[in-house]
mmCIF file of C-alpha atoms in Angstrom:
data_model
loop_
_atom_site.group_PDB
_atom_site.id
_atom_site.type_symbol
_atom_site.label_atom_id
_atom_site.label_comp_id
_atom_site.label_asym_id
_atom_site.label_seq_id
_atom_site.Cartn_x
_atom_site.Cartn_y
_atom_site.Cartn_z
ATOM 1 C CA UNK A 1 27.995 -1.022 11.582
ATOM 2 C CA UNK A 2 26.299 -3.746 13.929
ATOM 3 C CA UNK A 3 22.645 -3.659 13.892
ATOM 4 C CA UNK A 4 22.809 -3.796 17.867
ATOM 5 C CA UNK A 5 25.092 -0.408 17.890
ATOM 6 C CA UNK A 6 22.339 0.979 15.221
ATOM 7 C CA UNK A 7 19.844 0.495 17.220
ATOM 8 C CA UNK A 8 21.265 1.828 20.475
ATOM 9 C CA UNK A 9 22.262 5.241 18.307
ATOM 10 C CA UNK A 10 18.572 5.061 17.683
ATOM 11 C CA UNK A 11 17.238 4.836 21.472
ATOM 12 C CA UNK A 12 19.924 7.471 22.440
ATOM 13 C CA UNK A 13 18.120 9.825 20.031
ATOM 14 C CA UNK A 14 14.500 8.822 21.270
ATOM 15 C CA UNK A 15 13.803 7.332 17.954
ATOM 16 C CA UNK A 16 11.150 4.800 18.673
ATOM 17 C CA UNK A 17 9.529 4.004 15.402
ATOM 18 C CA UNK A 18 11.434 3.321 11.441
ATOM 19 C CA UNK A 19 10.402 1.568 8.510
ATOM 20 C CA UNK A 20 12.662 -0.603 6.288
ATOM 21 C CA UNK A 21 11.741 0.518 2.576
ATOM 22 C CA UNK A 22 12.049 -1.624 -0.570
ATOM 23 C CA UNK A 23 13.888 -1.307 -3.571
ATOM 24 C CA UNK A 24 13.246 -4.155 -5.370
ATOM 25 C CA UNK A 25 11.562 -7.434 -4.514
ATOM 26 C CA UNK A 26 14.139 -9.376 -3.397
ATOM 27 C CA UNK A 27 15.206 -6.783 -0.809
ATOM 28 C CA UNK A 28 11.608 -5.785 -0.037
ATOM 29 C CA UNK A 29 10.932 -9.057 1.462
ATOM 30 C CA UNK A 30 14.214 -8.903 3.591
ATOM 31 C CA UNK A 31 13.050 -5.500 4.533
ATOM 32 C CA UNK A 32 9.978 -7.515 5.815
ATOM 33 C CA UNK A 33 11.976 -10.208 7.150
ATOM 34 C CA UNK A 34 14.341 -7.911 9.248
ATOM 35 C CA UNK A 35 11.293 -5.983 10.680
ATOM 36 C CA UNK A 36 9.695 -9.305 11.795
ATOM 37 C CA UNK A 37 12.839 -10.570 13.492
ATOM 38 C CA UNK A 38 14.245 -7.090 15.013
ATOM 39 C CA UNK A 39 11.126 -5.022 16.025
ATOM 40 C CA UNK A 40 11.209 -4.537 20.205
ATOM 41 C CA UNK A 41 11.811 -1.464 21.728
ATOM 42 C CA UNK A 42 12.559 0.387 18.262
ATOM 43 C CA UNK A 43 9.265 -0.879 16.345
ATOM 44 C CA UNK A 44 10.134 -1.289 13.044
ATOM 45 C CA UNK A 45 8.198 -1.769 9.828
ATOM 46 C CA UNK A 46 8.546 -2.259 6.173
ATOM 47 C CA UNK A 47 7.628 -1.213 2.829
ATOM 48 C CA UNK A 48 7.495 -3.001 -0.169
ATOM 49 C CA UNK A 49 8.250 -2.057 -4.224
ATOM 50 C CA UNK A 50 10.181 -2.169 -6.640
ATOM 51 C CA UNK A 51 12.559 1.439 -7.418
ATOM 52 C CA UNK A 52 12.306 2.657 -10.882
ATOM 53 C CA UNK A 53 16.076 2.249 -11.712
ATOM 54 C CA UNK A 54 15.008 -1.343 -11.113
ATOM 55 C CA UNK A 55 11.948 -1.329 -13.642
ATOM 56 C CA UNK A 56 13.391 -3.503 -16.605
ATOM 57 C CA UNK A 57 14.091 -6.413 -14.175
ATOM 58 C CA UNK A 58 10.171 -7.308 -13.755
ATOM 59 C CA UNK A 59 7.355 -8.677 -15.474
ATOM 60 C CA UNK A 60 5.162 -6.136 -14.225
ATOM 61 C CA UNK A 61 2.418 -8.724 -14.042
ATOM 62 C CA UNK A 62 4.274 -11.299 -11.738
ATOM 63 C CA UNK A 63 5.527 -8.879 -9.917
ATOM 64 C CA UNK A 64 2.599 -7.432 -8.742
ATOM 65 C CA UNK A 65 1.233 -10.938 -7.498
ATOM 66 C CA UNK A 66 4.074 -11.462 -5.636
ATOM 67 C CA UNK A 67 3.753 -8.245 -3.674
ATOM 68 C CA UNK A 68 -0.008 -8.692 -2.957
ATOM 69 C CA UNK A 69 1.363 -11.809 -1.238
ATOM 70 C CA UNK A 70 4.078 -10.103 0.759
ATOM 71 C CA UNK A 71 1.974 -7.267 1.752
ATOM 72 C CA UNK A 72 0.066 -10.271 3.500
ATOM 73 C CA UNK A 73 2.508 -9.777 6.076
ATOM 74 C CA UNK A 74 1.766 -8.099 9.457
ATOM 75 C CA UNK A 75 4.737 -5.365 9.396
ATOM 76 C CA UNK A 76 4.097 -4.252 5.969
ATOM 77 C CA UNK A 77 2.712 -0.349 6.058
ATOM 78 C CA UNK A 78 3.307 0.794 2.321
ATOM 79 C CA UNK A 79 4.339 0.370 -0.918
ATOM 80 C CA UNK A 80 7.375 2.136 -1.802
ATOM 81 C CA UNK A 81 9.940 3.102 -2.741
ATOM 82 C CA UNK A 82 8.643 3.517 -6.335
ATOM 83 C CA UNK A 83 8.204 6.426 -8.956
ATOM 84 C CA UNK A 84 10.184 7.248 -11.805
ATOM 85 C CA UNK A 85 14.107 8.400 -11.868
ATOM 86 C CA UNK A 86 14.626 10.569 -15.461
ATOM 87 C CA UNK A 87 18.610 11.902 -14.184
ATOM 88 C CA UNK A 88 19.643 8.498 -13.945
ATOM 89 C CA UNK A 89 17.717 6.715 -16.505
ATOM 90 C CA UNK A 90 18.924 3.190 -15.265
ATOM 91 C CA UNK A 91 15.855 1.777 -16.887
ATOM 92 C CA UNK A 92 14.006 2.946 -19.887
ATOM 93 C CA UNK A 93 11.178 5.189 -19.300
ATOM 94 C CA UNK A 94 8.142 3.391 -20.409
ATOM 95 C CA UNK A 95 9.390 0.626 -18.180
ATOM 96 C CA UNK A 96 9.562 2.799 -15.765
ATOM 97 C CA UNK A 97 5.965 4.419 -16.124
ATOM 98 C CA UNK A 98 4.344 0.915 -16.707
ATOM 99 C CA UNK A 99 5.806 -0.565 -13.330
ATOM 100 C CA UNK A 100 5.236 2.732 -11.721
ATOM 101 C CA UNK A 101 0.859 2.023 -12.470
ATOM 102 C CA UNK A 102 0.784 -0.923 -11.491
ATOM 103 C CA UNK A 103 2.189 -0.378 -8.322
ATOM 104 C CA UNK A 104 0.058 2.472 -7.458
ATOM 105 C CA UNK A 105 -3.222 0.105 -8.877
ATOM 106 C CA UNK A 106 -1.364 -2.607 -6.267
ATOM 107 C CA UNK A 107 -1.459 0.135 -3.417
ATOM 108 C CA UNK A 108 -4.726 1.717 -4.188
ATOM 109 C CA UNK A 109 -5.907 -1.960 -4.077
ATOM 110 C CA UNK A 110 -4.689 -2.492 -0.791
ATOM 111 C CA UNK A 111 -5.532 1.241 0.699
ATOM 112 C CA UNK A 112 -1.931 1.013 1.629
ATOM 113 C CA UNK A 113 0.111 4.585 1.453
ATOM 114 C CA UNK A 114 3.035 5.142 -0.863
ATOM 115 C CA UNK A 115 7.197 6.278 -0.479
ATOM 116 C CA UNK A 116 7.692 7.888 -3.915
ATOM 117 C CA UNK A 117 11.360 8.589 -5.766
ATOM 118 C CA UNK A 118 10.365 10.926 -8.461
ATOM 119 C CA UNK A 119 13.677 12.446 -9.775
ATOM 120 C CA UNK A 120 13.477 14.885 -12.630
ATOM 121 C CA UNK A 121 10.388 13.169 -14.314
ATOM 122 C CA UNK A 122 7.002 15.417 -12.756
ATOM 123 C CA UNK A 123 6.306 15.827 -16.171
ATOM 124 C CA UNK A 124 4.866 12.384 -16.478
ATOM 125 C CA UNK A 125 4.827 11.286 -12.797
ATOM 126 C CA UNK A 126 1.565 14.122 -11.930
ATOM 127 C CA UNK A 127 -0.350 12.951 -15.454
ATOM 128 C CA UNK A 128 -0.131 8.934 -14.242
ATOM 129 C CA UNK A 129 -0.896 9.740 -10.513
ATOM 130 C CA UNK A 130 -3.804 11.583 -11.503
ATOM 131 C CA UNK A 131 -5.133 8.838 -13.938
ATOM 132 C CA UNK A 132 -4.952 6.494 -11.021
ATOM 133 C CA UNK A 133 -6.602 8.649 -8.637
ATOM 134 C CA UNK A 134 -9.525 8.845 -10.527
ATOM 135 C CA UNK A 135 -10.557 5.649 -9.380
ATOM 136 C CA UNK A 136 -9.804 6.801 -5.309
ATOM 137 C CA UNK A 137 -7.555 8.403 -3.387
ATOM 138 C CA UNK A 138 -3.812 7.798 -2.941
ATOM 139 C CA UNK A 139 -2.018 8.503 0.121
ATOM 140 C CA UNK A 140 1.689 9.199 0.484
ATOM 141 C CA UNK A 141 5.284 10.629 0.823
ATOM 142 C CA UNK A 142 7.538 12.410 -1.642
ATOM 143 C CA UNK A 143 10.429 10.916 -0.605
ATOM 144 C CA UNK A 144 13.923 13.203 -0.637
ATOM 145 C CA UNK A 145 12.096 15.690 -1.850
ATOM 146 C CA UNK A 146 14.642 18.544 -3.561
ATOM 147 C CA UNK A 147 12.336 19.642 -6.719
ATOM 148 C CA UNK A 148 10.778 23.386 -7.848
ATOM 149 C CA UNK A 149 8.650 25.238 -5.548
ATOM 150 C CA UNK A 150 5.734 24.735 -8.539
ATOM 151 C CA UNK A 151 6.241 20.678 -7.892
ATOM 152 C CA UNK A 152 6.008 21.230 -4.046
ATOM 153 C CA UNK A 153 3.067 23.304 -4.374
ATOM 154 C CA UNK A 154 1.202 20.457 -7.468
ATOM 155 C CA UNK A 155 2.300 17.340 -4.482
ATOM 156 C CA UNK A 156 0.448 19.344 -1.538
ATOM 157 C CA UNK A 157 -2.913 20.129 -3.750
ATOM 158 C CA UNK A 158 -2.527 16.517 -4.129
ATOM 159 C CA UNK A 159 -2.132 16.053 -0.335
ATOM 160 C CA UNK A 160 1.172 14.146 -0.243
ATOM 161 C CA UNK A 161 3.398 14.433 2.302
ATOM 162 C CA UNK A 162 7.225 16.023 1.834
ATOM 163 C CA UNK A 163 9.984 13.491 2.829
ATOM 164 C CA UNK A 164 12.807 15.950 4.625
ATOM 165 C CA UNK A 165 16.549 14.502 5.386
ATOM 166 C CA UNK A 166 20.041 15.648 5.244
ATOM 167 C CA UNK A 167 19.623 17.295 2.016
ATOM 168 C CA UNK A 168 17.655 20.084 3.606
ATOM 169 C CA UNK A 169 20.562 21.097 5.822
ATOM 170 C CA UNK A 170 23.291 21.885 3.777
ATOM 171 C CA UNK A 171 21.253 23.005 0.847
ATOM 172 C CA UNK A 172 22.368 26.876 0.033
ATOM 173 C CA UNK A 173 20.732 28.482 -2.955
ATOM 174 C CA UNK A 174 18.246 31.054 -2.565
ATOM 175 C CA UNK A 175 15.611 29.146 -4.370
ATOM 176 C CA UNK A 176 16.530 26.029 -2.562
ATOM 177 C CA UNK A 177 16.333 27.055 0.567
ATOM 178 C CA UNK A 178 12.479 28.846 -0.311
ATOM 179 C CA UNK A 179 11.371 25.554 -1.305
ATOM 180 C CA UNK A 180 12.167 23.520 1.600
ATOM 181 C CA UNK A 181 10.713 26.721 4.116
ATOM 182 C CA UNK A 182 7.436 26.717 2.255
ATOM 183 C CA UNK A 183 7.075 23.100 3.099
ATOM 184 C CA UNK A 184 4.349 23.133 5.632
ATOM 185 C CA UNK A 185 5.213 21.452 8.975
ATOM 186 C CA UNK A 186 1.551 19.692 8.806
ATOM 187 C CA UNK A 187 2.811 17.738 5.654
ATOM 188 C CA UNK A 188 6.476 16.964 6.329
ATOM 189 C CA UNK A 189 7.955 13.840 7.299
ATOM 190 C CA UNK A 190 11.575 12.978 8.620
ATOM 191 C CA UNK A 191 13.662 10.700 6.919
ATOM 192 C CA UNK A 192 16.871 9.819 6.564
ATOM 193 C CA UNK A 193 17.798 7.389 3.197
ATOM 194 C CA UNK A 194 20.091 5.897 5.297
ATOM 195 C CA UNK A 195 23.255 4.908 4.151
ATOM 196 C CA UNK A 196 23.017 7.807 1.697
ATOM 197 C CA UNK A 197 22.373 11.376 2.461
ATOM 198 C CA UNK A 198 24.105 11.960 5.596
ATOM 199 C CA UNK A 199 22.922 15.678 7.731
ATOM 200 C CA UNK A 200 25.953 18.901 8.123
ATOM 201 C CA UNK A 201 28.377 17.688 10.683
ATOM 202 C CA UNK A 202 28.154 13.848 9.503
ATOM 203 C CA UNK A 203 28.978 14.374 5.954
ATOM 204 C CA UNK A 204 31.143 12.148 4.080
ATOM 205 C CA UNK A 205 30.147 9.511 6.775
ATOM 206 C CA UNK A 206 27.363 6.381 6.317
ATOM 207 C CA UNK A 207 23.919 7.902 7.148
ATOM 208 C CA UNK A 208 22.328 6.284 10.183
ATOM 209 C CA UNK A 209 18.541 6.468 11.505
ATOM 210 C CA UNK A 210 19.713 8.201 14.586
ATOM 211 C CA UNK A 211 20.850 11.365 12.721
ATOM 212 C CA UNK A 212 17.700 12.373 11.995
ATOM 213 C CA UNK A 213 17.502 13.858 15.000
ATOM 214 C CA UNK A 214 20.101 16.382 13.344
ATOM 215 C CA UNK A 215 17.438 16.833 10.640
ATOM 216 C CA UNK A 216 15.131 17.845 13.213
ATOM 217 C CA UNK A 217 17.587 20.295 15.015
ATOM 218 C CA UNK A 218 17.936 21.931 11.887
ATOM 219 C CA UNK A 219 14.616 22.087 11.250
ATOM 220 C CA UNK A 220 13.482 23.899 14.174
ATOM 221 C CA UNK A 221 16.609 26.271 14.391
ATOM 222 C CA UNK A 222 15.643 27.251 10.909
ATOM 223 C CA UNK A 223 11.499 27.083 11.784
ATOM 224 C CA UNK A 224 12.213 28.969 15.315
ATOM 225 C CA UNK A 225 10.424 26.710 16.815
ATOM 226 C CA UNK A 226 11.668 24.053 19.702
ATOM 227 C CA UNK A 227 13.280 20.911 18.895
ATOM 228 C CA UNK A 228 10.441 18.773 20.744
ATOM 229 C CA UNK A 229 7.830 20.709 19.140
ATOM 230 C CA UNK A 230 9.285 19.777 15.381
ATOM 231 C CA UNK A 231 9.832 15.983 16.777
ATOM 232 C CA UNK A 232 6.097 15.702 18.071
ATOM 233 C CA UNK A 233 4.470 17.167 14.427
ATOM 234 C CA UNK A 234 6.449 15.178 11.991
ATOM 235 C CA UNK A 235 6.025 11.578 14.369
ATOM 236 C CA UNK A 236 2.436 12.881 14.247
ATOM 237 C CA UNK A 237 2.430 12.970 10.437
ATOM 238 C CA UNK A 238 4.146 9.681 9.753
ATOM 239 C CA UNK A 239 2.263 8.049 12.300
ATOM 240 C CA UNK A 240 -1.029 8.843 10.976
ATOM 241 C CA UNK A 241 -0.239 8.588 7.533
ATOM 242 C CA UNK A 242 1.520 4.847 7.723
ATOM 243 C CA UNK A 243 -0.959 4.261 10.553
ATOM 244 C CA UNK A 244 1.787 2.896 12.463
#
């Protein structure tokens, strides 16, 4: 799809604000790159990290200095995507743990916030987070968030935000469905994962930016509350915590 057509899906449903996010360092800097270049009327911004399926490819020592650089740049808001993925396994764990430090050292560093992808690995994701938080406070996002009510309840002690998309509308177990309406409004953010991930009614089609206004329709029909009300808390909550 045309980056001109994306953008006009975005306007027609009032988005006004999106950040690119990294997966690995060579895309992280085009994420940079492509918010430089395309920001205007949608204001766009970028993240930068390296994913954990991604983990064996760095020197985690190199890498980091080349990030520090990159975050130099004016449109970069976070560090992100990064965390550890156990279902997939793509790289080995302790890869995937060592990169995962130094990247939350890199953004603690920088008092920049964090996009997490932690995918069946809590177990050792909460024991590293907390090491590193001893040493000051780390802001961020639980990306695609789809994990136990327990996890949900161990992110907000740790006051991390809950990254809601398409997932949360055509999820139908009981216990799913709990989870996502115990997430508190005050801590979730709207996302999409775009091209992955698309909302009911889009499914089976490439996931856009502009159908997170679906996400948001959803929400409130399932929240009772009005579709404006849902769209001003959540901008509210990514605003403040990207401080964007």
């Amino acid at each position: 799809m045309p980056y001109a057509e994306v953008f006009e899906n975005m306007q027609n449903a009032k988005i006004s604000k999106a950040i690119c996010i990294g997966e690995n360092l060579e895309n992280s800097k085009l994420a940079v790159d492509f918010s430089t270049e395309n920001s205007g009327e949608i204001e766009l911004f970028s993240a930068i990290g390296v994913h954990p399926h991604e983990a064996e490819k760095y020197n985690p020592k190199e890498l980091i200095t080349e990030l520090e650089q990159l975050s130099k740049k004016p449109k970069v808001v976070a560090i992100g995507e990064i965390g550890l993925d156990y279902f997939y396994e793509n790289s080995n764990r302790e890869a995937q743990k060592t990169l995962l430090k130094a990247q939350l050292e890199l953004a603690q560093k920088l008092n920049l916030p964090v996009s997490f992808h932690v995918r069946e690995a809590f177990v050792d994701f909460w024991p590293i987070f907390d090491e590193v938080s001893k040493k000051g406070k780390i802001r961020g996002v639980l990306h695609s968030f789809t994990d136990s009510k327990e996890n949900l309840n161990e992110a907000l002690e740790r006051g991390l935000f809950i990254g809601v998309n398409g997932i949360s509308t055509f999820v139908k177990k009981p216990e799913e469905l709990e989870m996502f309406a115990s997430i508190p409004l005050s801590k979730t953010l709207i996302e999409t994962d775009s091209p992955f991930l698309a909302p009911k009614g889009k499914r089976g089609k490439p996931n856009q930016p502009a159908f997170s206004k679906l996400v948001v329709e959803d929400l409130a029909e399932k929240r009772q509350i009005s579709v404006e009300e849902i769209a001003k808390i959540t901008s509210k909550n990514t605003e403040e915590l990207f401080n964007i």
